[in-house]
Amino acid sequence: MNASSANALGTVAVLPDARDSGIYQTSPGLLRRRALGPWAEGIAQYMAIRVGDAARGRAAFQSLSRLLSSLPPEELLVAPGPRAQLYRLARSIAETERAMPGPIAEDLPWRDHSGRHGKALAKLREALDPDDAELLELRHARELSVEEIACVLERPVDAVELALDTAEALARKALGKAAPDPVAANATVYVEAFALARSWQELEGGLPPIEVDEEALEPGTLIGGRYAVVDRVGTGAFGDVYRAEDVEVPGHQIALKLLRQPSLSEAARQSALRELKLNAAVFHPSLVQFKDHGWYEQRLWFVMPWYEGETLEARMKRGALSRREARRIFEPLARALAALHETGIRHQDIKPENILLTRLPGTDPESDDGILPVLIDLGVAATEQETMLGGTPLYFAPEVAKRFVRERHGGPDVTSAADVFALALSLRNALEPGTQEDVAAGAIQAFVERRAEEMPPLPEARDLRYLAPSLRTWLSLDALERPSALELAEELAILTAPEERRARRGRLLRWLVPLMTTLAAIFVLVVWALDRRAAQEEVAARQARSAAAEARADYIVADARRQALEEGHASLLAQYERSRMSREELAESLATQGGQLRIVRGELARTLEQLEGAQQQATRLGGTLADAQRESERLRGELDASRSEAGQRLRERDAARAEVERLAAGLQGAEARARRESDRADAAETELTEAR
């Protein structure tokens, strides 16, 4: 990465159409600030390592800052560029500081690497002589090119290349299996080997501020004929922020931002007004609002509400946010970001430093309920149609990092999803500041290359582990997998989900306990009633057992009676069967006699027919009367005999019929008696069944 692209890794954005507009006409102090800013951390660590003492290294860095305040800016622009010139000056000052009398601790707070990896890094630092170690540090940890290293060490480029190859060979030998790929552009292991601990500045009082020569406005200066300056409260890359009073509204304080660089052309004026125009396109309580603007000595100023509070970054230094506090802060911010995106604007520089936590008037200062988060600084914002990029490397989305890795040309499109990533990462760091990423050794390029390919680490605290699936989505390497800002605002409810579940259980218990008490009382009453009923049923059971014993005795008697009735019934049935057999025999006899009678009647009919034939023959023949009479008498005698026999047979038949009728009457009487006995048996069975 060249010097210009590295410089763009700060919060400075470049408008493609403003290069010749006068926007770069700036003061020497501002040029020095911008030149040192992106590399300040790396230079400070380099100087501390050169001196061998963290505290004296800080003092050396402060000397460098003072030197830059008086250095002609042209000297920084000498080839191979400002970064090489800054490191050359830093090396010279560090050597001077080390040579000065005074104790040197020689116990630098190296970045903590536990286990085998940490031992390998310590072994590497011990195995290399100071010159080889410095070469590796400048090339990999400070990310200087060979030409820049040659400028810093004041040695020929060829000699530096040869010495660097030798140093890398020695380093690979010392590291063994932990050695990096020889063709790797940036070896992470070398970056880590020459990186001081994250807390080295805090332990020594912090990195000294970069001194600039811009003078603040005098208190009482009237801006726009209305706003009287009270004091300067902040400085930034583009301008200063003042607290001022509105003279037209007594007692009303406002924040006034004054840009440092004058706008010397119409294009420069339009570029300066750009932030105002973007801000005017959207309104949300958690977006800073501009109330007025104007020009002071050709420099743009604009008025914002005066907020009492602190930045989220300052709040994080006091400790991690609770999940409840984080939700109260980040939900409004996500909705403000959604309002910004709805108008087609990307913020591009969301980070804790640009989130102001202001307290609403009349709220309890000890409570977080009255905190209103405000997203400030739209200085590098862009519309969806603009291709300008900006931001802070620590909060780059992967797609933004890829664009910078590829020298800001090519790579994936940058959309509003990059803002969602930065806001989610700010949330993750606010929940667990102690494990947030930092730029090891100030190696911005190595960090950005890693960010382009790797997701930031997730929180390690036990009570935050359940957020891992959500954070993986919010911080996804694929911008399409991330939610929109509005969806993120809804999903942030998961931050307080455990407490809400406990609250629901608490509310449930508040009405469940009285209910359970009532149910317990009802249960006691029911048990008492059941016991009483059981006692009553026991008495009834004893009575029932006594009645059952009596019923069994009655049953035995009834059963004996039933058996007697059954025996009588069987006898009656047998008698009935016998009677039925006699009747069948009589009917057979009658049928036989009836058959015989029919035969006699047939014979009689034939005889009568013969007689009639004879009479007819007697009439026809008119024979002798004597013969006929004799024959007639004879025949009459036979007829009488036949009639007598037939009469006898008829009498016998009548006698037989009378006998049959008598037997039938007797049989009917027997059947009637049998039916009566059967009815008695049925009645006995019914009584027996009822007795059972």
XYZ file of C-alpha atoms in Angstrom:
692
model
C 0.000 0.000 0.000
C 1.422 3.368 -0.956
C 1.497 6.400 1.254
C -1.569 8.041 -0.186
C -3.722 4.969 0.229
C -2.483 4.415 3.758
C -3.345 7.963 4.629
C -6.850 7.389 3.360
C -7.293 4.742 6.029
C -8.122 7.399 8.579
C -11.411 9.234 8.689
C -10.375 11.362 5.729
C -12.498 10.846 2.624
C -11.593 12.057 -0.840
C -14.144 13.411 -3.284
C -13.016 12.373 -6.784
C -14.142 15.652 -8.333
C -12.542 17.921 -5.719
C -8.843 17.321 -6.295
C -8.376 20.605 -8.116
C -11.043 22.596 -6.297
C -8.934 24.162 -3.572
C -10.052 21.674 -0.930
C -6.438 20.668 -0.333
C -5.263 24.198 0.332
C -4.666 23.842 4.033
C -2.431 25.037 6.836
C 0.978 23.449 7.490
C -0.169 22.322 10.929
C -3.125 20.458 9.467
C -0.841 18.801 6.937
C 1.436 17.642 9.756
C -1.535 16.315 11.743
C -2.845 14.350 8.774
C 0.603 13.035 7.902
C 1.285 11.670 11.381
C -2.244 10.564 12.266
C -2.522 7.168 10.475
C 0.962 6.086 11.587
C 1.079 7.624 15.073
C 0.652 4.320 16.924
C 3.249 2.490 14.838
C 5.762 5.323 15.151
C 5.219 5.548 18.923
C 5.836 1.802 19.364
C 8.872 1.945 17.066
C 10.376 4.732 19.167
C 9.641 2.921 22.453
C 11.366 -0.235 21.143
C 14.349 1.809 19.894
C 14.719 3.508 23.273
C 14.023 0.287 25.183
C 11.692 1.964 27.674
C 7.968 2.702 27.310
C 7.961 5.927 29.335
C 11.016 7.378 27.594
C 9.591 6.252 24.265
C 6.507 8.359 24.960
C 8.736 11.310 25.740
C 10.573 10.790 22.452
C 7.269 10.710 20.564
C 6.279 13.992 22.204
C 9.558 15.476 21.009
C 8.708 14.317 17.481
C 5.292 15.963 17.747
C 6.876 19.263 18.795
C 9.398 19.008 15.982
C 6.615 18.562 13.430
C 4.977 21.767 14.657
C 7.971 23.768 13.474
C 9.086 21.644 10.528
C 8.473 23.047 7.044
C 5.861 20.795 5.421
C 7.933 20.541 2.250
C 10.439 18.348 4.080
C 7.741 15.719 4.670
C 6.949 15.548 0.973
C 10.484 14.568 -0.078
C 10.617 11.138 -1.778
C 9.959 8.382 -0.999
C 7.161 10.101 0.940
C 5.983 11.460 4.297
C 5.894 8.098 6.051
C 9.583 7.435 5.380
C 10.494 10.972 6.481
C 8.502 10.584 9.709
C 10.195 7.280 10.586
C 13.607 8.757 9.736
C 12.987 11.615 12.161
C 11.549 9.221 14.767
C 14.641 6.986 14.586
C 16.972 9.932 15.009
C 15.056 11.269 18.025
C 14.851 7.778 19.618
C 18.610 7.263 19.291
C 19.200 10.646 20.879
C 16.811 9.808 23.742
C 18.513 6.452 24.357
C 21.929 8.079 24.465
C 20.815 10.553 27.109
C 21.584 9.725 30.739
C 18.872 8.146 32.819
C 17.522 4.691 33.638
C 16.222 2.439 30.873
C 13.800 -0.245 32.011
C 14.582 -2.661 29.151
C 11.354 -4.420 30.098
C 8.909 -3.519 27.363
C 5.251 -4.655 27.699
C 5.130 -6.966 24.679
C 1.826 -8.120 23.311
C 0.594 -11.085 25.338
C 0.906 -14.392 23.499
C 0.537 -17.358 25.794
C 1.638 -20.917 25.151
C 3.979 -22.204 22.479
C 3.284 -19.299 20.113
C 4.309 -16.699 22.691
C 7.517 -18.576 23.442
C 8.347 -18.709 19.727
C 7.952 -14.924 19.420
C 10.139 -14.301 22.464
C 12.740 -16.687 21.041
C 12.676 -14.782 17.746
C 13.349 -11.437 19.440
C 16.235 -12.962 21.402
C 17.751 -14.741 18.372
C 18.004 -11.650 16.162
C 20.598 -8.945 16.584
C 19.223 -5.371 16.846
C 19.884 -4.522 13.185
C 18.087 -7.616 11.830
C 15.228 -7.121 14.276
C 14.838 -3.501 13.159
C 14.741 -4.541 9.496
C 11.967 -7.071 10.140
C 10.085 -4.593 12.302
C 10.182 -1.809 9.707
C 9.236 -4.135 6.849
C 6.429 -6.124 8.463
C 5.242 -4.472 11.685
C 5.556 -0.874 10.392
C 4.756 -1.850 6.774
C 7.444 0.253 5.090
C 8.610 -0.525 1.584
C 12.248 -1.366 0.870
C 12.759 2.152 -0.517
C 11.254 3.681 2.627
C 13.443 1.485 4.866
C 16.512 2.581 2.906
C 15.520 6.202 3.575
C 14.998 5.568 7.309
C 18.305 3.691 7.746
C 20.131 5.939 5.255
C 21.441 2.902 3.396
C 21.377 1.883 -0.285
C 18.285 0.039 -1.465
C 20.300 -2.982 -2.671
C 22.022 -3.302 0.683
C 18.672 -3.122 2.468
C 17.199 -5.834 0.225
C 20.135 -8.159 0.895
C 20.106 -7.500 4.634
C 16.346 -8.020 4.747
C 16.620 -11.402 2.987
C 19.289 -12.453 5.475
C 17.204 -11.305 8.452
C 14.138 -13.188 7.199
C 16.190 -16.360 6.709
C 17.488 -16.128 10.277
C 13.967 -15.481 11.544
C 12.542 -18.526 9.750
C 15.295 -20.671 11.215
C 14.581 -19.371 14.718
C 10.832 -19.890 14.367
C 11.060 -23.388 12.912
C 7.563 -24.735 12.208
C 6.023 -21.399 13.202
C 7.863 -19.605 10.378
C 5.645 -17.760 7.861
C 5.401 -18.422 4.154
C 8.485 -16.852 2.502
C 6.337 -15.375 -0.279
C 3.785 -13.803 2.076
C 3.525 -10.058 1.569
C 2.796 -9.428 5.255
C 3.871 -12.071 7.749
C 1.533 -11.849 10.737
C 4.026 -13.566 13.015
C 6.522 -10.719 12.487
C 3.814 -8.148 13.166
C 2.983 -9.857 16.466
C 6.650 -10.264 17.391
C 7.201 -6.488 17.356
C 3.840 -5.371 18.770
C 3.566 -3.867 22.228
C 0.656 -4.723 24.489
C -2.614 -2.947 23.916
C -2.381 -1.319 27.332
C 1.174 0.042 27.005
C -0.053 3.598 26.445
C -2.626 3.442 29.228
C -0.037 2.151 31.688
C 2.229 5.060 30.850
C -0.422 7.763 30.759
C -1.514 7.543 27.149
C -0.014 8.614 23.830
C 0.830 12.326 23.874
C -1.394 14.483 21.684
C -0.126 15.545 18.296
C 0.719 19.201 18.548
C -0.433 21.601 15.850
C 0.075 25.295 15.476
C -3.526 26.395 14.798
C -4.635 28.917 17.345
C -8.071 28.695 18.895
C -10.546 31.538 18.559
C -10.424 33.965 21.426
C -13.295 33.758 23.940
C -15.931 36.316 23.068
C -15.301 36.126 19.307
C -18.655 36.720 17.612
C -19.470 34.325 14.782
C -22.236 35.179 12.354
C -23.094 38.224 14.418
C -24.934 35.969 16.866
C -22.755 33.287 18.480
C -20.162 34.299 21.085
C -17.305 31.804 21.538
C -16.806 30.534 25.102
C -13.982 28.011 24.640
C -12.664 25.283 22.334
C -13.863 21.853 23.444
C -12.554 19.585 20.701
C -10.355 19.286 17.643
C -10.537 16.997 14.671
C -8.971 16.341 11.311
C -11.163 18.939 9.588
C -11.983 21.528 12.200
C -12.503 22.598 15.781
C -15.609 22.481 17.942
C -16.389 25.405 20.249
C -18.889 25.969 22.973
C -20.671 29.241 22.287
C -23.621 31.262 23.509
C -26.505 32.477 21.390
C -26.616 36.192 22.185
C -30.163 36.418 20.852
C -31.342 33.774 23.329
C -29.733 34.571 26.699
C -28.440 31.525 28.561
C -28.717 29.262 25.499
C -25.515 27.378 24.695
C -24.751 25.781 21.350
C -21.910 23.810 19.769
C -20.199 25.558 16.873
C -17.934 23.705 14.459
C -15.473 25.783 12.450
C -13.567 24.195 9.577
C -9.860 24.946 9.512
C -9.302 25.181 5.818
C -10.733 28.115 3.890
C -12.873 27.501 0.823
C -11.128 29.529 -1.858
C -13.306 28.508 -4.798
C -16.942 27.853 -5.509
C -16.237 24.132 -5.823
C -14.515 24.185 -2.438
C -17.479 26.022 -0.911
C -19.903 23.450 -2.291
C -17.696 20.660 -0.993
C -17.606 22.264 2.460
C -21.402 22.548 2.456
C -21.732 18.883 1.564
C -22.113 17.653 5.164
C -24.838 20.237 5.788
C -26.765 19.184 2.692
C -26.609 15.510 3.613
C -27.712 16.236 7.166
C -30.638 18.380 5.997
C -32.043 15.424 4.041
C -32.928 13.402 7.126
C -34.274 13.912 10.649
C -34.074 11.656 13.660
C -33.577 12.472 17.361
C -30.417 10.353 17.376
C -28.866 12.187 14.416
C -27.097 15.465 15.099
C -29.022 18.409 13.640
C -27.501 21.588 12.201
C -29.369 24.733 13.198
C -27.447 27.460 11.395
C -24.363 27.973 9.232
C -22.257 30.670 7.633
C -18.732 31.721 6.673
C -15.988 33.120 8.883
C -12.819 34.229 7.120
C -13.837 31.999 4.189
C -14.141 29.004 6.538
C -17.479 27.263 6.976
C -19.072 27.200 10.401
C -22.281 25.526 11.481
C -24.251 25.360 14.682
C -25.389 22.203 16.466
C -27.264 21.657 19.739
C -25.071 21.634 22.827
C -25.162 18.176 24.341
C -24.088 17.434 27.899
C -22.582 13.990 28.057
C -19.713 11.834 26.876
C -18.823 9.732 23.880
C -19.415 6.006 23.885
C -15.655 5.556 23.648
C -15.200 7.444 26.935
C -17.981 5.387 28.514
C -16.297 2.139 27.412
C -13.080 3.142 29.159
C -14.974 2.998 32.463
C -16.094 -0.564 31.796
C -18.329 -2.742 29.677
C -21.932 -1.799 29.023
C -24.619 -4.029 30.432
C -26.845 -5.659 27.858
C -29.762 -3.531 29.045
C -27.732 -0.326 28.718
C -26.460 -1.425 25.301
C -29.990 -1.987 24.036
C -31.089 1.477 25.223
C -28.184 3.004 23.313
C -28.027 0.957 20.124
C -31.725 0.575 19.302
C -32.180 4.353 18.720
C -28.886 4.431 16.812
C -30.027 1.617 14.519
C -33.299 3.444 13.833
C -31.400 6.675 13.172
C -29.184 4.776 10.759
C -32.288 3.338 9.076
C -33.620 6.876 8.580
C -30.271 7.869 7.066
C -30.251 4.863 4.734
C -33.837 5.496 3.686
C -32.720 8.786 2.145
C -29.881 7.012 0.314
C -27.013 8.164 2.576
C -24.201 6.065 4.087
C -22.538 7.369 7.245
C -19.230 5.509 6.637
C -17.597 6.353 9.983
C -19.669 4.743 12.725
C -17.544 4.089 15.802
C -17.806 4.710 19.565
C -15.911 7.980 19.176
C -18.714 9.306 16.937
C -21.546 8.259 19.266
C -22.409 10.875 21.855
C -24.306 9.834 24.977
C -26.194 12.918 26.058
C -28.391 13.159 29.122
C -31.890 14.505 28.704
C -32.827 17.385 31.027
C -34.700 16.454 34.185
C -33.551 12.822 34.281
C -31.776 11.003 37.090
C -28.011 11.385 36.560
C -27.423 8.009 38.223
C -29.733 6.184 35.807
C -29.190 5.247 32.178
C -32.885 5.769 31.391
C -32.339 9.413 30.473
C -29.528 8.782 27.978
C -30.105 9.831 24.365
C -27.475 8.463 21.962
C -26.639 10.815 19.102
C -24.751 9.842 15.962
C -22.425 12.708 15.117
C -19.949 13.619 12.378
C -21.288 13.124 8.867
C -18.028 14.451 7.443
C -17.319 11.349 5.345
C -20.921 10.401 4.603
C -21.799 9.566 1.014
C -24.866 8.922 -1.082
C -25.498 5.535 -2.638
C -24.463 6.939 -6.024
C -21.086 8.192 -4.766
C -18.030 5.949 -4.796
C -16.034 7.836 -2.167
C -14.861 5.772 0.786
C -13.869 6.705 4.294
C -13.947 5.502 7.839
C -11.741 4.090 10.565
C -9.876 0.807 9.894
C -10.922 -0.737 13.216
C -14.559 -0.479 12.107
C -14.163 -1.225 8.399
C -16.674 -3.683 6.987
C -15.011 -6.522 5.024
C -16.157 -5.087 1.681
C -14.674 -1.682 2.579
C -11.413 -3.348 3.605
C -11.282 -5.207 0.281
C -11.674 -1.942 -1.605
C -8.759 -0.401 0.307
C -6.630 -3.525 -0.111
C -7.176 -3.185 -3.854
C -6.138 0.474 -3.772
C -9.760 1.707 -3.689
C -10.479 0.400 -7.198
C -12.428 -2.732 -7.941
C -13.701 -5.054 -5.281
C -17.278 -5.440 -4.039
C -19.762 -2.594 -3.965
C -20.018 -0.747 -0.671
C -23.607 -0.304 0.494
C -25.449 0.671 3.647
C -24.688 -2.831 4.974
C -21.201 -1.505 5.818
C -22.809 0.881 8.342
C -24.727 -2.027 9.889
C -21.433 -3.904 10.296
C -19.747 -0.920 11.967
C -22.674 -0.369 14.344
C -22.796 -4.074 15.259
C -19.028 -4.076 15.859
C -19.374 -0.991 18.076
C -22.008 -2.909 20.042
C -19.774 -5.968 20.342
C -16.868 -3.838 21.612
C -19.104 -1.926 24.028
C -20.299 -5.213 25.545
C -16.752 -6.536 25.998
C -14.111 -3.803 25.503
C -11.304 -5.944 26.886
C -11.355 -8.397 23.963
C -11.925 -6.000 21.068
C -9.492 -6.034 18.187
C -6.741 -3.492 17.865
C -4.199 -2.713 15.177
C -1.236 -4.754 16.365
C 2.000 -2.745 16.153
C 0.065 -0.034 14.308
C 0.278 -2.223 11.165
C -2.808 -0.825 9.443
C -2.350 -2.609 6.139
C -1.983 -6.044 7.752
C -5.039 -5.357 9.884
C -7.136 -4.259 6.897
C -6.063 -7.302 4.881
C -7.107 -9.557 7.755
C -10.418 -7.710 8.176
C -11.168 -8.292 4.486
C -11.043 -12.055 5.071
C -11.871 -12.658 8.747
C -14.812 -11.822 10.971
C -13.995 -9.992 14.229
C -13.784 -12.246 17.310
C -16.971 -12.843 19.248
C -17.332 -11.957 22.955
C -15.934 -14.506 25.388
C -17.996 -13.752 28.518
C -20.389 -16.522 29.492
C -23.429 -14.246 29.672
C -22.729 -13.020 26.119
C -22.193 -16.368 24.418
C -25.862 -16.743 23.548
C -25.466 -13.681 21.288
C -22.983 -15.510 19.033
C -25.521 -16.532 16.314
C -26.858 -12.977 16.077
C -23.400 -11.402 16.010
C -22.288 -13.827 13.299
C -25.149 -12.568 11.151
C -24.637 -8.886 11.966
C -20.866 -9.142 11.361
C -21.056 -11.500 8.399
C -18.333 -11.271 5.758
C -21.131 -11.355 3.192
C -22.937 -8.011 3.177
C -26.090 -9.656 1.792
C -26.437 -11.807 4.922
C -26.562 -8.820 7.264
C -29.905 -7.308 8.262
C -30.922 -3.805 7.334
C -30.542 -1.113 9.978
C -34.268 -1.268 10.733
C -34.157 -5.064 11.036
C -31.132 -4.729 13.308
C -33.111 -2.369 15.561
C -35.795 -5.045 15.924
C -33.299 -7.858 16.468
C -31.512 -5.963 19.258
C -34.340 -7.042 21.568
C -32.292 -10.217 22.030
C -29.929 -8.222 24.269
C -32.443 -8.223 27.114
C -34.208 -11.475 26.237
C -32.896 -13.365 29.338
C -34.031 -10.580 31.680
C -37.396 -10.346 29.967
C -37.871 -14.083 30.370
C -37.019 -13.768 34.059
C -39.396 -10.810 34.353
C -42.173 -12.843 32.762
C -41.457 -15.636 35.213
C -41.539 -13.074 38.035
C -44.896 -11.717 36.875
C -46.127 -15.271 36.590
C -44.994 -16.009 40.131
C -46.642 -12.840 41.461
C -50.094 -14.136 40.572
C -49.183 -17.807 40.692
C -48.205 -17.762 44.400
C -51.622 -16.468 45.596
C -53.267 -18.861 43.188
C -51.237 -21.765 44.525
C -52.070 -20.695 48.100
C -55.763 -20.661 47.232
C -55.454 -24.003 45.485
C -53.637 -25.411 48.520
C -56.478 -24.265 50.795
C -59.000 -25.768 48.415
C -56.955 -28.947 48.361
C -57.001 -29.148 52.176
C -60.779 -28.683 52.183
C -61.175 -31.291 49.479
C -58.976 -33.736 51.409
C -61.036 -33.123 54.575
C -64.269 -33.608 52.651
C -62.915 -36.759 51.051
C -61.816 -38.110 54.437
C -65.266 -37.438 55.850
C -66.897 -39.002 52.857
C -64.555 -41.987 53.143
C -65.652 -42.484 56.765
C -69.289 -42.295 55.726
C -68.660 -44.719 52.921
C -66.916 -47.089 55.348
C -70.079 -47.159 57.503
C -72.165 -47.681 54.393
C -69.777 -50.447 53.323
C -70.224 -52.266 56.634
C -73.989 -51.987 56.272
C -73.707 -53.201 52.713
C -71.612 -56.185 53.821
C -74.273 -57.078 56.411
C -77.014 -56.740 53.824
C -74.940 -58.835 51.441
C -74.658 -61.603 54.046
C -78.436 -61.591 54.468
C -78.841 -61.557 50.719
C -76.528 -64.574 50.447
C -78.691 -66.475 52.938
C -81.814 -65.536 51.004
C -80.041 -66.600 47.868
C -79.283 -70.045 49.270
C -82.963 -70.509 50.153
C -84.055 -69.199 46.785
C -81.509 -71.425 45.067
C -82.874 -74.514 46.837
C -86.360 -73.495 45.831
C -85.132 -72.963 42.310
C -83.628 -76.433 42.205
C -86.933 -77.935 43.424
C -88.834 -75.977 40.805
C -86.386 -77.079 38.149
C -86.860 -80.722 39.178
C -90.660 -80.285 39.104
C -90.382 -78.570 35.789
C -88.279 -81.430 34.431
C -90.891 -83.934 35.659
C -93.644 -81.943 34.014
C -91.677 -81.802 30.824
C -91.149 -85.567 30.910
C -94.847 -86.143 31.527
C -95.658 -83.734 28.756
C -93.368 -85.629 26.427
C -95.050 -88.888 27.337
C -98.506 -87.360 26.785
C -97.361 -85.984 23.482
C -96.211 -89.496 22.402
C -99.632 -91.073 23.326
C -101.425 -88.451 21.318
C -99.259 -89.166 18.308
C -99.981 -92.921 18.563
C -103.757 -92.215 18.803
C -103.570 -89.933 15.810
C -101.795 -92.691 13.897
C -104.499 -95.207 14.866
C -107.247 -92.815 13.834
C -105.478 -92.223 10.577
C -105.372 -96.013 10.001
C -109.082 -96.463 10.808
C -109.937 -93.457 8.679
C -108.129 -95.122 5.800
C -110.054 -98.336 6.305
C -113.318 -96.372 6.464
C -112.483 -94.708 3.200
C -111.902 -98.140 1.676
C -115.327 -99.337 2.926
C -116.962 -96.220 1.597
C -115.323 -96.849 -1.729
C -116.528 -100.407 -1.834
C -120.019 -99.246 -0.844
C -119.996 -96.703 -3.611
C -119.011 -99.340 -6.107
C -121.781 -101.632 -4.801
C -124.342 -98.886 -5.177
C -123.111 -98.317 -8.676
C -123.537 -102.028 -9.402
C -127.044 -101.936 -7.903
C -128.002 -99.038 -10.026
C -126.607 -100.885 -13.013
C -128.618 -103.936 -12.127
C -131.804 -101.939 -11.773
C -131.162 -100.375 -15.099
C -130.482 -103.807 -16.554
C -133.735 -105.153 -15.012
C -135.639 -102.329 -16.510
C -134.034 -102.753 -19.887
C -134.310 -106.504 -20.081
C -137.809 -106.872 -18.665
C -136.722 -110.461 -18.164
C -138.517 -112.838 -16.177
C -139.774 -111.230 -13.116
C -139.132 -114.246 -10.977
C -135.534 -114.430 -11.847
C -135.280 -110.764 -11.496
C -137.108 -110.739 -8.189
C -135.032 -113.613 -6.866
C -131.959 -111.961 -8.049
C -133.261 -108.744 -6.645
C -134.047 -110.255 -3.288
C -130.682 -111.918 -3.242
C -129.015 -108.712 -4.094
C -131.213 -106.877 -1.597
C -130.124 -109.366 1.043
C -126.513 -108.787 0.163
C -127.220 -105.103 0.204
C -128.772 -105.278 3.619
C -125.875 -107.322 4.860
C -123.535 -104.796 3.412
C -125.550 -101.995 4.960
C -125.522 -103.739 8.289
C -121.807 -104.230 8.060
C -121.382 -100.623 6.991
C -123.523 -99.482 9.939
C -121.385 -101.564 12.256
C -118.315 -100.030 10.790
C -119.820 -96.558 11.232
C -120.623 -97.233 14.843
C -117.075 -98.464 15.460
C -115.786 -95.318 13.800
C -117.984 -93.108 15.997
C -116.790 -94.944 19.078
C -113.167 -94.493 18.011
C -113.779 -90.783 17.358
C -115.314 -90.375 20.799
C -112.275 -92.085 22.323
C -109.942 -89.792 20.390
C -111.864 -86.739 21.580
C -111.698 -87.994 25.162
C -107.934 -88.545 24.901
C -107.501 -85.127 23.269
C -109.390 -83.481 26.127
C -107.165 -85.279 28.624
C -104.091 -84.200 26.695
C -105.255 -80.566 26.700
C -105.709 -80.736 30.456
C -102.184 -82.137 30.826
C -100.819 -79.340 28.623
C -102.643 -76.717 30.724
C -101.173 -78.192 33.889
C -97.728 -78.261 32.266
C -98.068 -74.567 31.299
C -99.057 -73.654 34.827
C -96.024 -75.485 36.200
C -93.805 -73.798 33.598
C -95.154 -70.368 34.615
C -94.433 -71.225 38.234
C -90.866 -72.246 37.281
C -90.376 -68.951 35.375
C -91.649 -66.990 38.355
C -89.245 -68.893 40.599
C -86.340 -68.122 38.254
C -87.306 -64.418 38.271
C -87.363 -64.363 42.057
C -84.008 -66.129 42.105
C -82.509 -63.571 39.704
C -83.818 -60.687 41.792
C -82.442 -62.340 44.920
C -79.007 -62.572 43.281
